[in-house]
Tab-separated table of C-alpha atoms in Angstrom:
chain	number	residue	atom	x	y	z
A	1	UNK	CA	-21.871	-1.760	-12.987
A	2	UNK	CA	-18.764	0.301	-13.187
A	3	UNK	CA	-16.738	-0.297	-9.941
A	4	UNK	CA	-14.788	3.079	-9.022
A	5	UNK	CA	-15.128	2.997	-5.275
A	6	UNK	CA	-11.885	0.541	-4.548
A	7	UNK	CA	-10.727	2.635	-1.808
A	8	UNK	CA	-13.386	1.264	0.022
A	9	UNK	CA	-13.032	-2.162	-1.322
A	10	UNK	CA	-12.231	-4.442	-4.285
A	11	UNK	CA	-14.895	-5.503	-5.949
A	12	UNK	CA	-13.323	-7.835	-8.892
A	13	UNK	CA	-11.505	-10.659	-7.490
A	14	UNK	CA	-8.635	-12.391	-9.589
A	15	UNK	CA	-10.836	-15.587	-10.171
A	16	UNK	CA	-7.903	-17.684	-7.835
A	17	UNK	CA	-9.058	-15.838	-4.944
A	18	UNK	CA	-12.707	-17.179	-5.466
A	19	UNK	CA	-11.379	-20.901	-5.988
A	20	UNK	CA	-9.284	-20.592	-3.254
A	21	UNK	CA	-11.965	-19.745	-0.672
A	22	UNK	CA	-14.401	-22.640	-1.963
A	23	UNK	CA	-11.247	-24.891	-1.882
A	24	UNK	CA	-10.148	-24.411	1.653
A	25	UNK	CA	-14.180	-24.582	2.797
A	26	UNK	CA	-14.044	-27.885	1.164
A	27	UNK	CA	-10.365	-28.943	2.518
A	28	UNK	CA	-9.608	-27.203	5.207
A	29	UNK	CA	-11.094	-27.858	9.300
A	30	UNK	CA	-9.494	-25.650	12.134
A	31	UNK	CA	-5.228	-25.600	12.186
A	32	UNK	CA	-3.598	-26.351	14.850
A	33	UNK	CA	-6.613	-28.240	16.303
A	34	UNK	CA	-5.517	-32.009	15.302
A	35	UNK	CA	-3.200	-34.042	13.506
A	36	UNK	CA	-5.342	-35.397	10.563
A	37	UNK	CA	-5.343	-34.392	7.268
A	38	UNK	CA	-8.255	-31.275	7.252
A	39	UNK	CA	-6.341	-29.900	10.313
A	40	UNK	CA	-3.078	-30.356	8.702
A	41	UNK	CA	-4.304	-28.554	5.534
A	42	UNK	CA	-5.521	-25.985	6.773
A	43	UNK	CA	-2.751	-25.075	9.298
A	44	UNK	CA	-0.407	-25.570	5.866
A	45	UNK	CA	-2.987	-22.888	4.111
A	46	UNK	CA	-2.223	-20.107	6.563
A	47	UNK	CA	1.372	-20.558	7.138
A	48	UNK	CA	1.430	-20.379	3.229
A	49	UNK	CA	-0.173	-17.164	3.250
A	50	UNK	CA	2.378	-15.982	5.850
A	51	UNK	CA	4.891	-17.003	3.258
A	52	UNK	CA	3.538	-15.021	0.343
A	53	UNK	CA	3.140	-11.708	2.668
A	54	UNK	CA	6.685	-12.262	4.048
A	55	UNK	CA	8.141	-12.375	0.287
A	56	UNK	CA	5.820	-9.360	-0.988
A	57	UNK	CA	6.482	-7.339	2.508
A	58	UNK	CA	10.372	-8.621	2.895
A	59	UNK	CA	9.694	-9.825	6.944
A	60	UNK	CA	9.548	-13.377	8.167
A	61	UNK	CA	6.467	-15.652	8.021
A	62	UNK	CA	6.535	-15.259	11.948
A	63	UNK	CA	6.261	-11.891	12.114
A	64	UNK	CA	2.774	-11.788	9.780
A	65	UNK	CA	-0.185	-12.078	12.299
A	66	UNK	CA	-3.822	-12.595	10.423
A	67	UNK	CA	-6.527	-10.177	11.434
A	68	UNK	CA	-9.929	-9.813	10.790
A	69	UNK	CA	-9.092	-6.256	9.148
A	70	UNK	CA	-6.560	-3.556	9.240
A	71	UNK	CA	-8.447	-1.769	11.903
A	72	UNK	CA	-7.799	-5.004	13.892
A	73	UNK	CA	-4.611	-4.434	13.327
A	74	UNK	CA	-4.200	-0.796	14.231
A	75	UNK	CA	-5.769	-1.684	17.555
A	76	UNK	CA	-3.646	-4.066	18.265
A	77	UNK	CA	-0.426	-1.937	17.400
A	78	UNK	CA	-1.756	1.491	19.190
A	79	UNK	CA	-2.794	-0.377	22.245
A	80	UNK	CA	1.047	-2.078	22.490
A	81	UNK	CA	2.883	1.201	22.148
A	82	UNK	CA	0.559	3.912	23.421
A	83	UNK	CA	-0.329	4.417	27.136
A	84	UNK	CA	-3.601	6.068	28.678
A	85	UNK	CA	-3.128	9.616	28.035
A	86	UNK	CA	0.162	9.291	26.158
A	87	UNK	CA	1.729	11.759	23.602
A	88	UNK	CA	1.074	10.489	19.853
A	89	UNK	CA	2.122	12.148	16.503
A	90	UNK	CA	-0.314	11.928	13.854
A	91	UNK	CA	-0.758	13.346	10.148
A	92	UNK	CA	-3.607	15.141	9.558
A	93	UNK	CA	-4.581	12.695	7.045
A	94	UNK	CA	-5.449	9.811	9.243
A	95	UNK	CA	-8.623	7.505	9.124
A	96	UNK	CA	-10.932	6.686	12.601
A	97	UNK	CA	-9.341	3.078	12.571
A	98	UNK	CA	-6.540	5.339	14.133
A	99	UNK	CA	-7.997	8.506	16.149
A	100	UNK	CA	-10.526	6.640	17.566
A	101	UNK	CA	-8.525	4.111	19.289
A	102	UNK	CA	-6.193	6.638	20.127
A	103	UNK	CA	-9.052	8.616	21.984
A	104	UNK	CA	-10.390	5.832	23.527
A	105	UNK	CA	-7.283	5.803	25.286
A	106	UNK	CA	-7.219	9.492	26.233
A	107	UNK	CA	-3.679	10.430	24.247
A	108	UNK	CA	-2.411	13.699	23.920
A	109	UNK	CA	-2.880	13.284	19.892
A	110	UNK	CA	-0.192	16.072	18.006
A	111	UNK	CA	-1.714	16.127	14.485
A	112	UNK	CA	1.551	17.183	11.855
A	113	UNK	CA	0.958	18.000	8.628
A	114	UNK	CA	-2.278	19.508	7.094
A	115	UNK	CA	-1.302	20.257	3.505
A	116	UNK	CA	-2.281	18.220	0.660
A	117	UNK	CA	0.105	16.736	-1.558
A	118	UNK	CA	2.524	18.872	0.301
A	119	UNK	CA	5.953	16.766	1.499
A	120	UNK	CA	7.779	19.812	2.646
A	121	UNK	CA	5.381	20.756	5.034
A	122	UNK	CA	4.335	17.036	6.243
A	123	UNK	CA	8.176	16.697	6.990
A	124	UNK	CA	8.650	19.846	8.576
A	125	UNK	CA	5.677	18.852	10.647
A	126	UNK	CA	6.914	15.621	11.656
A	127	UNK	CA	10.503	16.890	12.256
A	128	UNK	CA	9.541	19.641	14.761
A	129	UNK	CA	6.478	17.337	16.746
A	130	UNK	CA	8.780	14.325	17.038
A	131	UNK	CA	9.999	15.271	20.792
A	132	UNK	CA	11.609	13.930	23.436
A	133	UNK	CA	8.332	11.955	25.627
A	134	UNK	CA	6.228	11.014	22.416
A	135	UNK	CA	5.342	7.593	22.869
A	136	UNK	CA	4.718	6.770	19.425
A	137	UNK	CA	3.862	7.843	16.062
A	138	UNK	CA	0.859	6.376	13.451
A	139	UNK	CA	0.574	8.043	10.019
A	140	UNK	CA	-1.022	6.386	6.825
A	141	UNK	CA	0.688	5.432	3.308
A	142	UNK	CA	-2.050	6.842	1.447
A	143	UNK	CA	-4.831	9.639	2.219
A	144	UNK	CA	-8.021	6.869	1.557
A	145	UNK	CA	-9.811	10.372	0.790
A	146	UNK	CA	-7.538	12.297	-1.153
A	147	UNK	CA	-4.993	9.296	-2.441
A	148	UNK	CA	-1.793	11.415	-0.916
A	149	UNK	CA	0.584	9.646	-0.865
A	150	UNK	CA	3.069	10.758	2.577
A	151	UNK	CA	6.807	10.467	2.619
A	152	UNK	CA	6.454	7.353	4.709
A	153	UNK	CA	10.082	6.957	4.094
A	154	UNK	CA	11.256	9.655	5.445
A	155	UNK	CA	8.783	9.965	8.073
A	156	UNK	CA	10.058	6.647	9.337
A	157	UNK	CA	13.770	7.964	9.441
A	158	UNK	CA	13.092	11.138	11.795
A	159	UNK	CA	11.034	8.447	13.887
A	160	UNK	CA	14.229	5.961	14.303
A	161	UNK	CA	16.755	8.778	14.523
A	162	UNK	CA	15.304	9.512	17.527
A	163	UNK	CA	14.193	6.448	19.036
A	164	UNK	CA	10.269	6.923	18.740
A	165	UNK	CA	8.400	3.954	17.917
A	166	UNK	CA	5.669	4.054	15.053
A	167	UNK	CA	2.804	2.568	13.408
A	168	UNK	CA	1.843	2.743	9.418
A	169	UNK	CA	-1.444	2.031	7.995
A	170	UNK	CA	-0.925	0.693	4.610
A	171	UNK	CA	-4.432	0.157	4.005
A	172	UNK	CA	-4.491	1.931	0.620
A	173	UNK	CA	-1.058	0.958	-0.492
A	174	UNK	CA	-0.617	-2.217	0.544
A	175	UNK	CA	-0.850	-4.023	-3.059
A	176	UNK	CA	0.099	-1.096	-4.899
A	177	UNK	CA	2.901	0.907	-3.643
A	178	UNK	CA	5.612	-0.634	-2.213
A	179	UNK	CA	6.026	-1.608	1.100
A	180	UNK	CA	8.847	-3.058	3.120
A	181	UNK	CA	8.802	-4.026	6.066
A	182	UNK	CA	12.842	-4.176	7.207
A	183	UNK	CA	13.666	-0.845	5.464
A	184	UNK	CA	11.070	1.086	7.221
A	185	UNK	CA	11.739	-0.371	10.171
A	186	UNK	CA	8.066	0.296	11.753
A	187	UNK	CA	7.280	-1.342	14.965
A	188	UNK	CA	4.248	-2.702	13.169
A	189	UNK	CA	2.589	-2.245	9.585
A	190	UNK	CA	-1.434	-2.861	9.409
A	191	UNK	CA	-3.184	-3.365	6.122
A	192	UNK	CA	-6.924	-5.287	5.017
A	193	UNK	CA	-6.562	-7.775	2.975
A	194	UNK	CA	-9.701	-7.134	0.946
A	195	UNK	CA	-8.291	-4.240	-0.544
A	196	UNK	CA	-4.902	-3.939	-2.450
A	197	UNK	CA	-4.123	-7.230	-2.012
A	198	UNK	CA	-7.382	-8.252	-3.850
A	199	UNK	CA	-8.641	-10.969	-0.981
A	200	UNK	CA	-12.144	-11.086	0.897
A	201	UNK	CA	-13.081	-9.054	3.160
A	202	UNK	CA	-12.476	-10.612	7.134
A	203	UNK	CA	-9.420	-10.691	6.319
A	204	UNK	CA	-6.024	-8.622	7.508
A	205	UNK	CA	-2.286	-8.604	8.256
A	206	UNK	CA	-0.547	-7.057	10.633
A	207	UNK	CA	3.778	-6.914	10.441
A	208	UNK	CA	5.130	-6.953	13.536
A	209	UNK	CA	8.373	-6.462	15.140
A	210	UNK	CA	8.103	-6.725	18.337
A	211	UNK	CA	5.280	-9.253	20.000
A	212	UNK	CA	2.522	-7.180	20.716
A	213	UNK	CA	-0.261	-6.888	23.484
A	214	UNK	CA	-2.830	-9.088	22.712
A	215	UNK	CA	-6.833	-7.430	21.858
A	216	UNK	CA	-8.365	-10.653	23.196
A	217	UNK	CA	-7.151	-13.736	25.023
A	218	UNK	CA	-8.066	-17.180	24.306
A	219	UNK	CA	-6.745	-20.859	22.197
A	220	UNK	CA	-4.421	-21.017	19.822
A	221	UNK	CA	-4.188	-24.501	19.233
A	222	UNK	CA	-0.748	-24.492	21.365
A	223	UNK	CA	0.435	-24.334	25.245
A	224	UNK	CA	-2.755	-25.245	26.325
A	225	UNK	CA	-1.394	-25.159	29.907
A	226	UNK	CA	0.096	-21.391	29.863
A	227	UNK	CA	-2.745	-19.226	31.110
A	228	UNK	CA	-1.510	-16.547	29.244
A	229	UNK	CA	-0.950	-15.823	25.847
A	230	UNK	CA	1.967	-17.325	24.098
A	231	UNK	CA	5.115	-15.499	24.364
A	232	UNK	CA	5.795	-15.963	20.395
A	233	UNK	CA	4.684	-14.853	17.048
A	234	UNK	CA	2.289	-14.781	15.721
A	235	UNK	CA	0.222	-17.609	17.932
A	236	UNK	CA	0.607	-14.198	20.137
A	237	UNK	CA	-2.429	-12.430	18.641
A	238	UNK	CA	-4.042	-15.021	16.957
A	239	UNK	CA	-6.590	-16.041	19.819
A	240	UNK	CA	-9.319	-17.876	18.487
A	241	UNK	CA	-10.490	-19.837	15.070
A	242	UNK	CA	-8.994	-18.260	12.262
A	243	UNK	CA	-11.129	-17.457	9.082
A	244	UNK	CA	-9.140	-19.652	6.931
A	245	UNK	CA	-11.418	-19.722	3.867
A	246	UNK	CA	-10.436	-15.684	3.795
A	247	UNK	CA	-7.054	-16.774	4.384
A	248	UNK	CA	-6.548	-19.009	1.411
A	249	UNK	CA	-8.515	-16.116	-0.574
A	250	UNK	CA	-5.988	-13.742	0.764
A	251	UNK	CA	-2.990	-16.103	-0.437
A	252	UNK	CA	-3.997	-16.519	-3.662
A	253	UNK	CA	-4.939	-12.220	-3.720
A	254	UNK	CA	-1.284	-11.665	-2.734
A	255	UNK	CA	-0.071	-14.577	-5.307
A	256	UNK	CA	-1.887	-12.308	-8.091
A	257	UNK	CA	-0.448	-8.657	-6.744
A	258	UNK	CA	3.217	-10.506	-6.766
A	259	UNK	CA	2.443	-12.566	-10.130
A	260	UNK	CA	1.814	-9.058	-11.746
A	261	UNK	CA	4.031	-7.093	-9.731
A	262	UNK	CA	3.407	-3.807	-8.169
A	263	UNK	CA	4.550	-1.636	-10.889
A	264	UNK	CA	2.553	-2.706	-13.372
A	265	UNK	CA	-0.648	-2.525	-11.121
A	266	UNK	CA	0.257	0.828	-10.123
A	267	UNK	CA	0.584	2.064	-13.635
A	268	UNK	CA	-2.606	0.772	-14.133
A	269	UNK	CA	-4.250	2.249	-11.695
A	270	UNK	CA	-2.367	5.753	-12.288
A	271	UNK	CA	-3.008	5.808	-16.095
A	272	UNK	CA	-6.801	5.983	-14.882
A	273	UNK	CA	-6.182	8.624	-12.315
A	274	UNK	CA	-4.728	10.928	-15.081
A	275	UNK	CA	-7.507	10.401	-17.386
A	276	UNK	CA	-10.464	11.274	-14.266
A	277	UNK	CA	-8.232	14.414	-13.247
A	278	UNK	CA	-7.823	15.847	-16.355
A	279	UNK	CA	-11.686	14.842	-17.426
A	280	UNK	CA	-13.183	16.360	-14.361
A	281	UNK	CA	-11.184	19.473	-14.771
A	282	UNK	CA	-12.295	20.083	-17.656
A	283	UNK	CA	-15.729	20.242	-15.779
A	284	UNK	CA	-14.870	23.346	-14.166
A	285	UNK	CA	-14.893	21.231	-10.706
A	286	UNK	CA	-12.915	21.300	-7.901
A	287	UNK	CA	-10.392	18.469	-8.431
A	288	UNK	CA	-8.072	17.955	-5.378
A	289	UNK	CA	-4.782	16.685	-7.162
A	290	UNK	CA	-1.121	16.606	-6.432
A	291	UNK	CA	1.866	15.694	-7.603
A	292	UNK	CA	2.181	12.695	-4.910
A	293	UNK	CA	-0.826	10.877	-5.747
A	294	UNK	CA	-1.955	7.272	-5.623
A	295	UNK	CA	-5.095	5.979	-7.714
A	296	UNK	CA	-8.134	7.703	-5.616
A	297	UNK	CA	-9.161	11.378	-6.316
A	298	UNK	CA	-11.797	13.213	-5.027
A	299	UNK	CA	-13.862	16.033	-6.285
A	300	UNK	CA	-16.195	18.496	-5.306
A	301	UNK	CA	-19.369	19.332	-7.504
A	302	UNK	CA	-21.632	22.273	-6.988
A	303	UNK	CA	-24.262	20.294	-5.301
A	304	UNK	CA	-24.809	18.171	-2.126
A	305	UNK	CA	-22.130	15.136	-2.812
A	306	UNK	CA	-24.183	12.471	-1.709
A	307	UNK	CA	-26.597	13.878	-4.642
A	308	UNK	CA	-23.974	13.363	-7.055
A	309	UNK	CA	-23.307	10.420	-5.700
A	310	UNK	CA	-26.805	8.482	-5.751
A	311	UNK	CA	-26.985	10.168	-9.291
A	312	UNK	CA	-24.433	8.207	-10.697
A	313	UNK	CA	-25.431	5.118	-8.789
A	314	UNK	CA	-28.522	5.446	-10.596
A	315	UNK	CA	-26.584	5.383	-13.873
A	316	UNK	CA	-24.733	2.336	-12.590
A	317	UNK	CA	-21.514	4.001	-11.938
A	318	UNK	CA	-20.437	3.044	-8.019
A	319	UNK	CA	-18.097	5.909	-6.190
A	320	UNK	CA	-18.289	7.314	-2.672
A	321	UNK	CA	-19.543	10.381	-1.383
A	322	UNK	CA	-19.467	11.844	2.279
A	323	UNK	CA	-16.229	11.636	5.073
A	324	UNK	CA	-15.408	8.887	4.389
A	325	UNK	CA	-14.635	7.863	7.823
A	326	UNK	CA	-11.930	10.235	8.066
A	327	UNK	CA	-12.820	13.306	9.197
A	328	UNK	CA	-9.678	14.844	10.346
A	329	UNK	CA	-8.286	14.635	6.257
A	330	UNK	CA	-11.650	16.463	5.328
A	331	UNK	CA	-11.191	19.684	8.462
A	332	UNK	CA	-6.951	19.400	6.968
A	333	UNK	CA	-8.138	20.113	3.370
A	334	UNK	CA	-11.251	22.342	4.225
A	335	UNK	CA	-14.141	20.044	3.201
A	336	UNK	CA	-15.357	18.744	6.979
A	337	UNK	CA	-18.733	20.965	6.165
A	338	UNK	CA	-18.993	19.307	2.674
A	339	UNK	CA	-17.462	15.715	2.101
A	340	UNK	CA	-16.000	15.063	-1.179
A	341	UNK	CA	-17.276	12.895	-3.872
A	342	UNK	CA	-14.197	10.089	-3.627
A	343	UNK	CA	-13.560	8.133	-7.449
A	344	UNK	CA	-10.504	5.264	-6.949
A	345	UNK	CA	-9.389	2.795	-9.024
A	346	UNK	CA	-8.722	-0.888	-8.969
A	347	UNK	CA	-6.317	-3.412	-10.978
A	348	UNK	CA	-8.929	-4.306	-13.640
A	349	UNK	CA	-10.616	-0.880	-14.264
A	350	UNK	CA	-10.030	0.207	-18.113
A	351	UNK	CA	-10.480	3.385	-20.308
A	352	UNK	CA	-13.771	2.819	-21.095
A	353	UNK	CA	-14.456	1.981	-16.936
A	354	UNK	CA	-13.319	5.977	-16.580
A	355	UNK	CA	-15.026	7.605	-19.633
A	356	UNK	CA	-18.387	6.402	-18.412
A	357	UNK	CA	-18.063	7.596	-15.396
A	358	UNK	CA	-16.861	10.828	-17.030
A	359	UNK	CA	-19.430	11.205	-19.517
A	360	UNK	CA	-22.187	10.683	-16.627
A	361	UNK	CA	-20.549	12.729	-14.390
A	362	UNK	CA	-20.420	15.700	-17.085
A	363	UNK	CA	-24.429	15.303	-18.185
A	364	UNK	CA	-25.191	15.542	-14.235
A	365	UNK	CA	-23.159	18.479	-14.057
A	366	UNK	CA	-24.319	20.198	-17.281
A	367	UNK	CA	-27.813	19.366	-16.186
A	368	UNK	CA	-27.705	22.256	-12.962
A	369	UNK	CA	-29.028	25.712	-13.090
């Protein structure tokens, strides 16, 4: 099969991700638990994978809590810094692991920013929403519909000039793009770990710098007594038995993305975006492309996109067709009523992966009335 639906998830593993999870199910019992060798190894296998995340993210190992996804994470975050009914700033690019929780607390949600691939008018956006009594901001790295790519940089600079706490979801850049954790200066960073960072999926981290309200109470392994949760990092929001067989994936995902470093995966993954643009324009589709633009592009064909879609599934070609669980990217661009068909691309796809795909998508195109 030709993989092009990595937004969603990643497919191909680096082969030390496999042997790490079948290594640590052989190794590894529950950390923190006992003082024999299992326990031992396995509470050595998750602080390890703090390590790698604190030397790819620049944070401390402390501050890297594992989650069981990044929309774990996101919870966690909006539930510490928003109140019921608070003022939030949003982009207009966000995914429902954000505006749901947010409604499910009631916020006053300010959406800045509804042009695509458009960093003047995202900061403009952000500049004049960013008030005095806005509890927090969230905004994402990377449009998982559109792959646009914000000024998270910037965005993060209005937020600390004026004191307003904020939230990014890195769950398409994490891996790719980079991110760093003490620059930004984000109250906490959520990303999955089965994406970007190549490990299975159950798996998450959340950066955090501050401690967090826990999302569920229970053991950690430590201060048994204490009827509440620890005070510190990260035992904080770790309730429970961790998935450490994900975890050891995870470290050895992470070992791969800083083995190969982020440029070189990126200009992978870009070389392939270039190639399905300029392929699919020649079409006569409608491409949505920018000049800020990470490795997932989506396009619109002139049929029903989950047609197109289970067209070129039947070919063996895997993308992703709907809204894509963000709906509020799809009313920003204009394609709520439609969906997009959504092609992305992961750290192994080649030339050949992307002609394919091309060629398949062309013949199913030529083929319409």
């Amino acid at each position: 099969m030709i993989y092009l639906d990595w937004g969603a998830t990643s497919f191909y593993k680096p082969a030390g991700v496999y042997r790490g999870v079948v290594e640590a199910m052989r190794t590894c019992a529950n950390p923190g638990r006992g003082g024999y060798s299992a326990a031992m190894e396995a509470a050595r296998q998750v602080y390890a994978c703090r390590e790698t995340a604190a030397r790819l993210f620049h944070c401390q190992p402390e501050q890297v809590v594992h989650t069981a996804s990044c929309t774990h994470g996101l919870n966690i975050a909006i539930r510490t810094l928003v109140k019921p009914g608070g003022k939030v700033v949003i982009s207009g690019f966000e995914h429902n692991a954000v505006t749901r929780p947010l409604h499910a607390l009631g916020a006053d949600i300010v959406v800045a920013g509804r042009k695509l691939f458009d960093w003047d008018d995202t900061l403009e956006a952000f500049d004049r929403c960013l008030k005095p009594g806005v509890q927090a901001a969230v905004f994402t790295h990377v449009s998982n519909v559109f792959g646009y790519v914000l000024p998270v940089e910037e965005i993060a600079g209005l937020c600390r000039q004026r004191g307003i706490p904020f939230i990014i979801d890195a769950a398409q850049s994490a891996g790719t793009l980079p991110v760093h954790f003490e620059k930004l200066g984000a109250d906490f960073i959520a990303m999955p770990g089965h994406k970007g960072l190549l490990g299975p999926q159950g798996t998450g981290l959340l950066l955090c710098a501050q401690p967090g309200q826990p999302l569920i109470c229970g053991g950690t392994g430590s201060a048994s007594l204490l009827q509440t949760m620890p005070e510190e990092l990260p035992e904080r929001l770790e309730a429970g038995t961790m998935n450490v067989p994900g975890i050891a994936g995870l470290d050895q995902g992470l070992r791969f993305v800083e083995k190969t470093g982020l440029s070189t995966l990126y200009r992978r993954e870009h070389r392939q975006l270039k190639r399905c643009v300029a392929g699919l324009k020649k079409m006569g589709v409608r491409v949505f492309s920018g000049k800020h633009q990470a490795a997932t592009v989506s396009f619109l064909p002139e049929m029903e996109c989950e047609e197109m879609a289970r067209l070129l599934a039947w070919r063996e070609i895997g993308v992703r067709a709907g809204l894509h669980c963000a709906p509020l990217a799809h009313e920003s661009a204009g394609t709520v009523e439609t969906g997009t068909v959504r092609v992305s691309f992961g750290w192994n796809t080649v030339d050949g992966d992307t002609d394919r795909f091309l060629r398949a998508a062309a013949a199913i195109v030529g083929s319409l009335p």
